[in-house]
Amino acid sequence: MAAAMTRSSWSPACGQPAASLKAVWASRDAHRVPAPFSPRIATVETGAFSVLPSLRSLDLSNNRLAAVHPDAFGAGNSSLWALNLSRALHNASALPPLAAAIARGGFRNLSRLELASNGIVYLPPGLFSGLAGLRHLDLRNNSLVDIKSTTFAGLDLERLDLTANALKTLRAEALAELGRQPRLQLFLRDNPFVCSCDIEDLAGWLNRSRQAADAEQLTCAFPQALQNTSLLALAGAQLGCHSSPHGERALQTSYALLGAVLGLLGVAFLFVLYLNRRGLKGWVSGTRGACRSLLEERRYRYEMRAESRAARVSALAM
């Protein structure tokens, strides 16, 4: 595909297919490449931007990228400071090759990365490990369900937007890593937070830290009893996750006393049986004899009744 390039804009030649992007640029000192308006790009091939050493901003949003070659961006993109990939992925299978391309792209000066509205469920390990200069990361409107402690490790972000994902909580390890980035402003609204014991770490962190820019807007989505309750207002007692230390000690003492009493009762019962072993033996023998006599009496009555019925039947037969 041939493309025409000016200093500030770019679009593919009208009427030509854009199944792949391996551009032959007309100008090598371009600073900004806006997204093509038509048609949508599906493949970014090896070295697609290698002839643009001065490229500063690249917008590939609103495409249907299904294949991105690991060397698509080459290793000489140190001038690029903004990369927009919002609404750019065709499906989830396009994310791993894109991650490999970003890792090998040489984006030492990349400051802004937009990955909004791509349906991302998880972030591959090491996706941002080579982006030491990254300051603004946009992950809005995806389907992220968890953030690992290593996801943003080594970064020094100023803005991280996780708005409108599928996060139910953030765990202590991930919060600790975010806390190591002092300039960070974190956005978390419109996530379906589940206010169970697992959210205690996040609720405590929100009350201690000022990094969550929208902390006052964060509320419980589940359970229904706590729906729309502010995460800032949650307390351990309200969630019912902990009992007081005094109550725990009292309960332990009660169990210990109960065990001791039951043990003493058992010993006393066995001692009484031992003292009365002769009387107990006689009682067992008497009970056995009484049961035997009762069974014999019932047997005798049964036999008498059987003989009486047999006599009546013989009399009727005669």
CSV table of C-alpha atoms in Angstrom, one decimal:
chain,number,residue,atom,x,y,z
A,1,MET,CA,0.0,0.0,0.0
A,2,ALA,CA,1.3,3.4,-0.9
A,3,ALA,CA,0.6,6.4,1.3
A,4,ALA,CA,1.1,10.1,1.0
A,5,MET,CA,2.7,11.9,4.0
A,6,THR,CA,2.8,15.5,4.9
A,7,ARG,CA,4.3,17.0,8.0
A,8,SER,CA,1.1,16.8,10.0
A,9,SER,CA,-1.3,14.4,8.5
A,10,TRP,CA,-1.6,11.0,6.7
A,11,SER,CA,-4.3,8.9,5.1
A,12,PRO,CA,-4.2,5.9,2.7
A,13,ALA,CA,-4.9,6.4,-0.9
A,14,CYS,CA,-8.7,6.4,-1.6
A,15,GLY,CA,-10.1,3.3,-3.1
A,16,GLN,CA,-7.0,1.1,-2.2
A,17,PRO,CA,-7.4,-1.9,0.1
A,18,ALA,CA,-5.8,-1.5,3.6
A,19,ALA,CA,-5.5,-5.1,4.6
A,20,SER,CA,-1.9,-4.5,5.6
A,21,LEU,CA,0.2,-1.5,6.5
A,22,LYS,CA,3.7,-1.4,5.1
A,23,ALA,CA,4.0,2.2,4.1
A,24,VAL,CA,6.3,3.9,1.7
A,25,TRP,CA,6.4,7.4,3.2
A,26,ALA,CA,6.9,10.5,1.0
A,27,SER,CA,8.4,12.5,3.8
A,28,ARG,CA,10.9,11.3,6.5
A,29,ASP,CA,10.7,14.3,8.8
A,30,ALA,CA,7.0,13.8,9.7
A,31,HIS,CA,6.0,14.5,13.3
A,32,ARG,CA,2.5,13.2,13.5
A,33,VAL,CA,0.5,10.4,11.9
A,34,PRO,CA,-3.2,10.6,12.5
A,35,ALA,CA,-5.5,7.6,12.1
A,36,PRO,CA,-6.6,6.6,8.6
A,37,PHE,CA,-10.2,7.3,8.0
A,38,SER,CA,-10.9,4.5,5.5
A,39,PRO,CA,-10.6,1.6,5.2
A,40,ARG,CA,-9.6,0.0,8.4
A,41,ILE,CA,-6.2,-1.6,8.8
A,42,ALA,CA,-6.0,-5.3,9.8
A,43,THR,CA,-2.3,-6.0,9.6
A,44,VAL,CA,0.9,-4.1,10.6
A,45,GLU,CA,3.9,-5.7,8.9
A,46,THR,CA,7.6,-5.7,9.7
A,47,GLY,CA,9.2,-2.3,9.7
A,48,ALA,CA,6.0,-0.4,8.8
A,49,PHE,CA,7.3,2.8,10.4
A,50,SER,CA,11.0,2.2,10.1
A,51,VAL,CA,11.4,5.0,7.6
A,52,LEU,CA,10.0,7.6,10.0
A,53,PRO,CA,12.8,8.3,12.5
A,54,SER,CA,11.3,11.6,13.5
A,55,LEU,CA,7.8,10.4,14.1
A,56,ARG,CA,6.3,11.9,17.3
A,57,SER,CA,2.7,10.8,17.4
A,58,LEU,CA,1.0,7.8,15.9
A,59,ASP,CA,-2.7,7.2,15.9
A,60,LEU,CA,-3.9,3.8,14.9
A,61,SER,CA,-7.3,4.0,16.7
A,62,ASN,CA,-10.6,2.8,15.2
A,63,ASN,CA,-9.0,-0.1,13.2
A,64,ARG,CA,-9.4,-3.9,13.2
A,65,LEU,CA,-5.8,-5.0,13.9
A,66,ALA,CA,-5.7,-8.8,13.9
A,67,ALA,CA,-2.0,-9.2,13.2
A,68,VAL,CA,0.9,-7.0,14.4
A,69,HIS,CA,4.3,-8.3,13.6
A,70,PRO,CA,6.8,-8.2,16.5
A,71,ASP,CA,9.1,-6.0,14.5
A,72,ALA,CA,6.3,-3.7,13.2
A,73,PHE,CA,7.7,-0.7,15.1
A,74,GLY,CA,11.4,-1.7,14.7
A,75,ALA,CA,13.9,-0.7,17.3
A,76,GLY,CA,14.4,2.9,16.3
A,77,ASN,CA,11.3,4.7,17.5
A,78,SER,CA,12.9,6.6,20.3
A,79,SER,CA,11.3,9.9,19.0
A,80,LEU,CA,7.7,8.6,19.4
A,81,TRP,CA,6.1,10.1,22.5
A,82,ALA,CA,2.3,9.3,21.8
A,83,LEU,CA,0.7,6.1,20.6
A,84,ASN,CA,-3.1,5.8,20.3
A,85,LEU,CA,-4.4,2.2,19.9
A,86,SER,CA,-7.9,2.9,21.3
A,87,ARG,CA,-10.6,0.7,19.6
A,88,ALA,CA,-7.8,-0.7,17.4
A,89,LEU,CA,-7.8,-4.5,18.2
A,90,HIS,CA,-10.0,-6.9,16.2
A,91,ASN,CA,-10.2,-9.4,19.1
A,92,ALA,CA,-8.4,-10.6,22.2
A,93,SER,CA,-6.0,-12.7,20.1
A,94,ALA,CA,-4.4,-9.5,18.7
A,95,LEU,CA,-3.2,-8.5,22.1
A,96,PRO,CA,-0.2,-10.9,22.6
A,97,PRO,CA,1.5,-10.0,19.3
A,98,LEU,CA,0.8,-6.3,20.0
A,99,ALA,CA,2.5,-6.7,23.4
A,100,ALA,CA,5.5,-8.3,21.7
A,101,ALA,CA,5.7,-5.4,19.2
A,102,ILE,CA,5.5,-2.8,22.0
A,103,ALA,CA,8.2,-4.7,24.0
A,104,ARG,CA,10.5,-4.7,21.0
A,105,GLY,CA,9.6,-1.3,19.6
A,106,GLY,CA,12.3,0.7,21.4
A,107,PHE,CA,9.9,3.3,22.8
A,108,ARG,CA,12.3,4.8,25.2
A,109,ASN,CA,10.6,8.2,25.1
A,110,LEU,CA,7.0,7.1,24.8
A,111,SER,CA,5.0,9.2,27.2
A,112,ARG,CA,1.4,8.5,26.3
A,113,LEU,CA,-0.2,5.2,25.5
A,114,GLU,CA,-3.9,4.8,24.8
A,115,LEU,CA,-5.5,1.3,24.8
A,116,ALA,CA,-9.1,2.2,25.6
A,117,SER,CA,-12.1,0.2,24.4
A,118,ASN,CA,-10.4,-2.9,23.2
A,119,GLY,CA,-12.2,-5.5,25.3
A,120,ILE,CA,-9.0,-6.4,27.1
A,121,VAL,CA,-9.6,-9.0,29.9
A,122,TYR,CA,-6.0,-9.4,31.1
A,123,LEU,CA,-2.7,-7.6,30.5
A,124,PRO,CA,0.1,-9.9,29.3
A,125,PRO,CA,3.2,-9.9,31.7
A,126,GLY,CA,5.8,-7.4,30.7
A,127,LEU,CA,3.6,-5.4,28.4
A,128,PHE,CA,4.8,-2.1,29.9
A,129,SER,CA,8.2,-3.2,31.1
A,130,GLY,CA,10.2,-1.4,28.4
A,131,LEU,CA,8.3,1.8,28.7
A,132,ALA,CA,10.3,3.6,31.4
A,133,GLY,CA,9.2,7.0,30.1
A,134,LEU,CA,5.5,6.3,30.1
A,135,ARG,CA,3.5,8.9,32.0
A,136,HIS,CA,-0.1,8.6,30.8
A,137,LEU,CA,-1.8,5.2,30.3
A,138,ASP,CA,-5.4,4.9,29.2
A,139,LEU,CA,-7.1,1.6,29.8
A,140,ARG,CA,-10.7,2.8,30.0
A,141,ASN,CA,-13.7,0.8,28.8
A,142,ASN,CA,-12.1,-2.6,28.8
A,143,SER,CA,-13.0,-5.8,30.7
A,144,LEU,CA,-10.0,-6.0,33.1
A,145,VAL,CA,-10.8,-8.3,36.0
A,146,ASP,CA,-7.5,-8.1,38.0
A,147,ILE,CA,-4.4,-6.0,38.3
A,148,LYS,CA,-1.2,-7.9,39.3
A,149,SER,CA,1.6,-6.5,41.5
A,150,THR,CA,3.9,-6.8,38.4
A,151,THR,CA,1.5,-5.2,35.9
A,152,PHE,CA,2.8,-1.6,36.4
A,153,ALA,CA,6.1,-2.4,38.2
A,154,GLY,CA,9.0,-0.2,37.3
A,155,LEU,CA,6.9,2.6,35.9
A,156,ASP,CA,6.5,6.2,37.1
A,157,LEU,CA,3.1,7.0,35.9
A,158,GLU,CA,1.3,10.4,36.3
A,159,ARG,CA,-2.1,9.2,35.1
A,160,LEU,CA,-3.6,5.7,35.0
A,161,ASP,CA,-7.2,5.4,33.9
A,162,LEU,CA,-8.9,2.2,34.7
A,163,THR,CA,-12.4,3.6,34.5
A,164,ALA,CA,-15.3,1.3,33.4
A,165,ASN,CA,-13.6,-2.1,33.6
A,166,ALA,CA,-14.6,-5.3,35.5
A,167,LEU,CA,-12.5,-4.8,38.6
A,168,LYS,CA,-14.1,-6.2,41.8
A,169,THR,CA,-11.2,-5.1,44.0
A,170,LEU,CA,-7.5,-4.3,44.0
A,171,ARG,CA,-5.3,-6.4,46.2
A,172,ALA,CA,-2.7,-5.2,48.7
A,173,GLU,CA,0.3,-6.2,46.5
A,174,ALA,CA,-1.0,-4.2,43.5
A,175,LEU,CA,-1.8,-1.2,45.7
A,176,ALA,CA,1.6,-1.3,47.2
A,177,GLU,CA,3.2,-1.1,43.7
A,178,LEU,CA,1.0,1.8,42.8
A,179,GLY,CA,2.0,3.5,46.0
A,180,ARG,CA,5.6,3.5,44.8
A,181,GLN,CA,4.6,5.9,42.0
A,182,PRO,CA,4.3,9.2,44.0
A,183,ARG,CA,3.0,11.4,41.1
A,184,LEU,CA,0.3,8.9,40.1
A,185,GLN,CA,-3.3,10.0,39.7
A,186,LEU,CA,-5.5,6.8,39.5
A,187,PHE,CA,-9.1,6.7,38.1
A,188,LEU,CA,-11.3,3.8,39.1
A,189,ARG,CA,-15.0,4.8,38.8
A,190,ASP,CA,-17.6,2.7,37.1
A,191,ASN,CA,-16.1,-0.6,38.2
A,192,PRO,CA,-18.4,-3.3,39.8
A,193,PHE,CA,-16.7,-3.4,43.2
A,194,VAL,CA,-17.8,-6.3,45.4
A,195,CYS,CA,-17.9,-5.1,49.0
A,196,SER,CA,-16.8,-8.3,50.8
A,197,CYS,CA,-13.8,-8.9,53.0
A,198,ASP,CA,-11.6,-8.9,49.9
A,199,ILE,CA,-12.2,-5.1,49.5
A,200,GLU,CA,-10.8,-4.1,52.9
A,201,ASP,CA,-7.3,-3.5,51.5
A,202,LEU,CA,-8.7,-1.2,48.8
A,203,ALA,CA,-11.0,0.7,51.2
A,204,GLY,CA,-8.2,1.2,53.7
A,205,TRP,CA,-5.8,2.4,50.9
A,206,LEU,CA,-8.4,4.9,49.6
A,207,ASN,CA,-8.6,6.4,53.0
A,208,ARG,CA,-4.9,6.6,53.5
A,209,SER,CA,-3.7,7.6,50.0
A,210,ARG,CA,-4.5,10.6,47.8
A,211,GLN,CA,-3.6,8.9,44.6
A,212,ALA,CA,-7.2,7.9,43.7
A,213,ALA,CA,-8.5,11.1,42.0
A,214,ASP,CA,-12.1,9.9,42.0
A,215,ALA,CA,-12.1,8.1,45.4
A,216,GLU,CA,-15.3,9.9,46.5
A,217,GLN,CA,-17.2,8.5,43.5
A,218,LEU,CA,-16.3,4.8,44.1
A,219,THR,CA,-19.2,2.8,45.5
A,220,CYS,CA,-20.2,-0.8,46.1
A,221,ALA,CA,-22.0,-2.6,43.3
A,222,PHE,CA,-22.6,-5.8,45.3
A,223,PRO,CA,-24.0,-7.1,47.6
A,224,GLN,CA,-27.4,-5.5,47.3
A,225,ALA,CA,-27.4,-4.6,51.0
A,226,LEU,CA,-24.3,-2.3,50.5
A,227,GLN,CA,-25.1,-1.1,47.0
A,228,ASN,CA,-24.1,2.5,46.3
A,229,THR,CA,-22.2,2.6,49.7
A,230,SER,CA,-19.1,4.7,49.4
A,231,LEU,CA,-15.9,2.7,49.6
A,232,LEU,CA,-14.5,5.4,51.8
A,233,ALA,CA,-17.2,4.8,54.4
A,234,LEU,CA,-16.6,1.0,54.6
A,235,ALA,CA,-15.3,-0.4,57.9
A,236,GLY,CA,-14.3,-3.8,59.0
A,237,ALA,CA,-17.2,-4.0,61.4
A,238,GLN,CA,-19.7,-3.1,58.6
A,239,LEU,CA,-18.3,-5.9,56.4
A,240,GLY,CA,-18.4,-8.4,59.4
A,241,CYS,CA,-14.9,-9.7,58.6
A,242,HIS,CA,-13.4,-9.4,62.1
A,243,SER,CA,-14.4,-9.7,65.7
A,244,SER,CA,-12.9,-7.9,68.6
A,245,PRO,CA,-9.7,-9.3,70.2
A,246,HIS,CA,-11.6,-9.4,73.6
A,247,GLY,CA,-14.4,-11.4,72.0
A,248,GLU,CA,-12.0,-13.9,70.5
A,249,ARG,CA,-10.2,-14.4,73.7
A,250,ALA,CA,-13.5,-14.9,75.6
A,251,LEU,CA,-14.6,-17.4,73.0
A,252,GLN,CA,-11.3,-19.3,73.3
A,253,THR,CA,-11.6,-19.3,77.1
A,254,SER,CA,-15.2,-20.6,76.9
A,255,TYR,CA,-14.2,-23.5,74.7
A,256,ALA,CA,-11.3,-24.4,77.0
A,257,LEU,CA,-13.6,-24.4,80.1
A,258,LEU,CA,-16.2,-26.5,78.3
A,259,GLY,CA,-13.6,-29.0,77.3
A,260,ALA,CA,-12.3,-29.2,80.9
A,261,VAL,CA,-15.8,-29.7,82.3
A,262,LEU,CA,-16.7,-32.4,79.8
A,263,GLY,CA,-13.4,-34.2,80.6
A,264,LEU,CA,-14.1,-34.1,84.4
A,265,LEU,CA,-17.6,-35.4,83.9
A,266,GLY,CA,-16.2,-38.3,81.8
A,267,VAL,CA,-13.7,-39.2,84.4
A,268,ALA,CA,-16.3,-39.0,87.2
A,269,PHE,CA,-18.7,-41.2,85.2
A,270,LEU,CA,-16.0,-43.9,84.6
A,271,PHE,CA,-15.0,-43.8,88.3
A,272,VAL,CA,-18.6,-44.3,89.4
A,273,LEU,CA,-18.9,-47.3,87.1
A,274,TYR,CA,-15.7,-48.7,88.5
A,275,LEU,CA,-16.9,-48.4,92.1
A,276,ASN,CA,-20.2,-50.0,91.3
A,277,ARG,CA,-18.9,-52.7,89.0
A,278,ARG,CA,-20.3,-55.6,91.1
A,279,GLY,CA,-23.7,-54.0,91.4
A,280,LEU,CA,-23.7,-53.1,87.7
A,281,LYS,CA,-22.9,-56.8,86.9
A,282,GLY,CA,-25.8,-57.9,89.0
A,283,TRP,CA,-28.1,-55.4,87.4
A,284,VAL,CA,-27.0,-56.6,83.9
A,285,SER,CA,-27.7,-60.2,84.9
A,286,GLY,CA,-31.1,-59.3,86.4
A,287,THR,CA,-32.1,-57.4,83.3
A,288,ARG,CA,-31.0,-60.3,81.0
A,289,GLY,CA,-33.1,-62.7,83.1
A,290,ALA,CA,-36.1,-60.5,83.0
A,291,CYS,CA,-35.9,-60.1,79.3
A,292,ARG,CA,-35.5,-63.9,78.9
A,293,SER,CA,-38.6,-64.5,81.1
A,294,LEU,CA,-40.6,-62.1,79.1
A,295,LEU,CA,-39.7,-63.7,75.8
A,296,GLU,CA,-40.6,-67.1,77.1
A,297,GLU,CA,-44.0,-65.9,78.4
A,298,ARG,CA,-44.8,-64.4,75.0
A,299,ARG,CA,-43.7,-67.6,73.3
A,300,TYR,CA,-46.0,-69.7,75.6
A,301,ARG,CA,-49.0,-67.4,74.9
A,302,TYR,CA,-48.4,-67.6,71.2
A,303,GLU,CA,-48.3,-71.5,71.3
A,304,MET,CA,-51.5,-71.6,73.4
A,305,ARG,CA,-53.3,-69.4,70.9
A,306,ALA,CA,-52.0,-71.5,68.0
A,307,GLU,CA,-53.3,-74.7,69.5
A,308,SER,CA,-56.7,-73.1,70.3
A,309,ARG,CA,-57.1,-72.0,66.7
A,310,ALA,CA,-56.1,-75.4,65.4
A,311,ALA,CA,-58.7,-77.1,67.6
A,312,ARG,CA,-61.5,-74.8,66.4
A,313,VAL,CA,-60.5,-75.4,62.7
A,314,SER,CA,-60.7,-79.3,63.4
A,315,ALA,CA,-64.1,-79.0,65.0
A,316,LEU,CA,-65.5,-77.0,62.1
A,317,ALA,CA,-64.1,-79.6,59.6
A,318,MET,CA,-65.9,-82.4,61.3
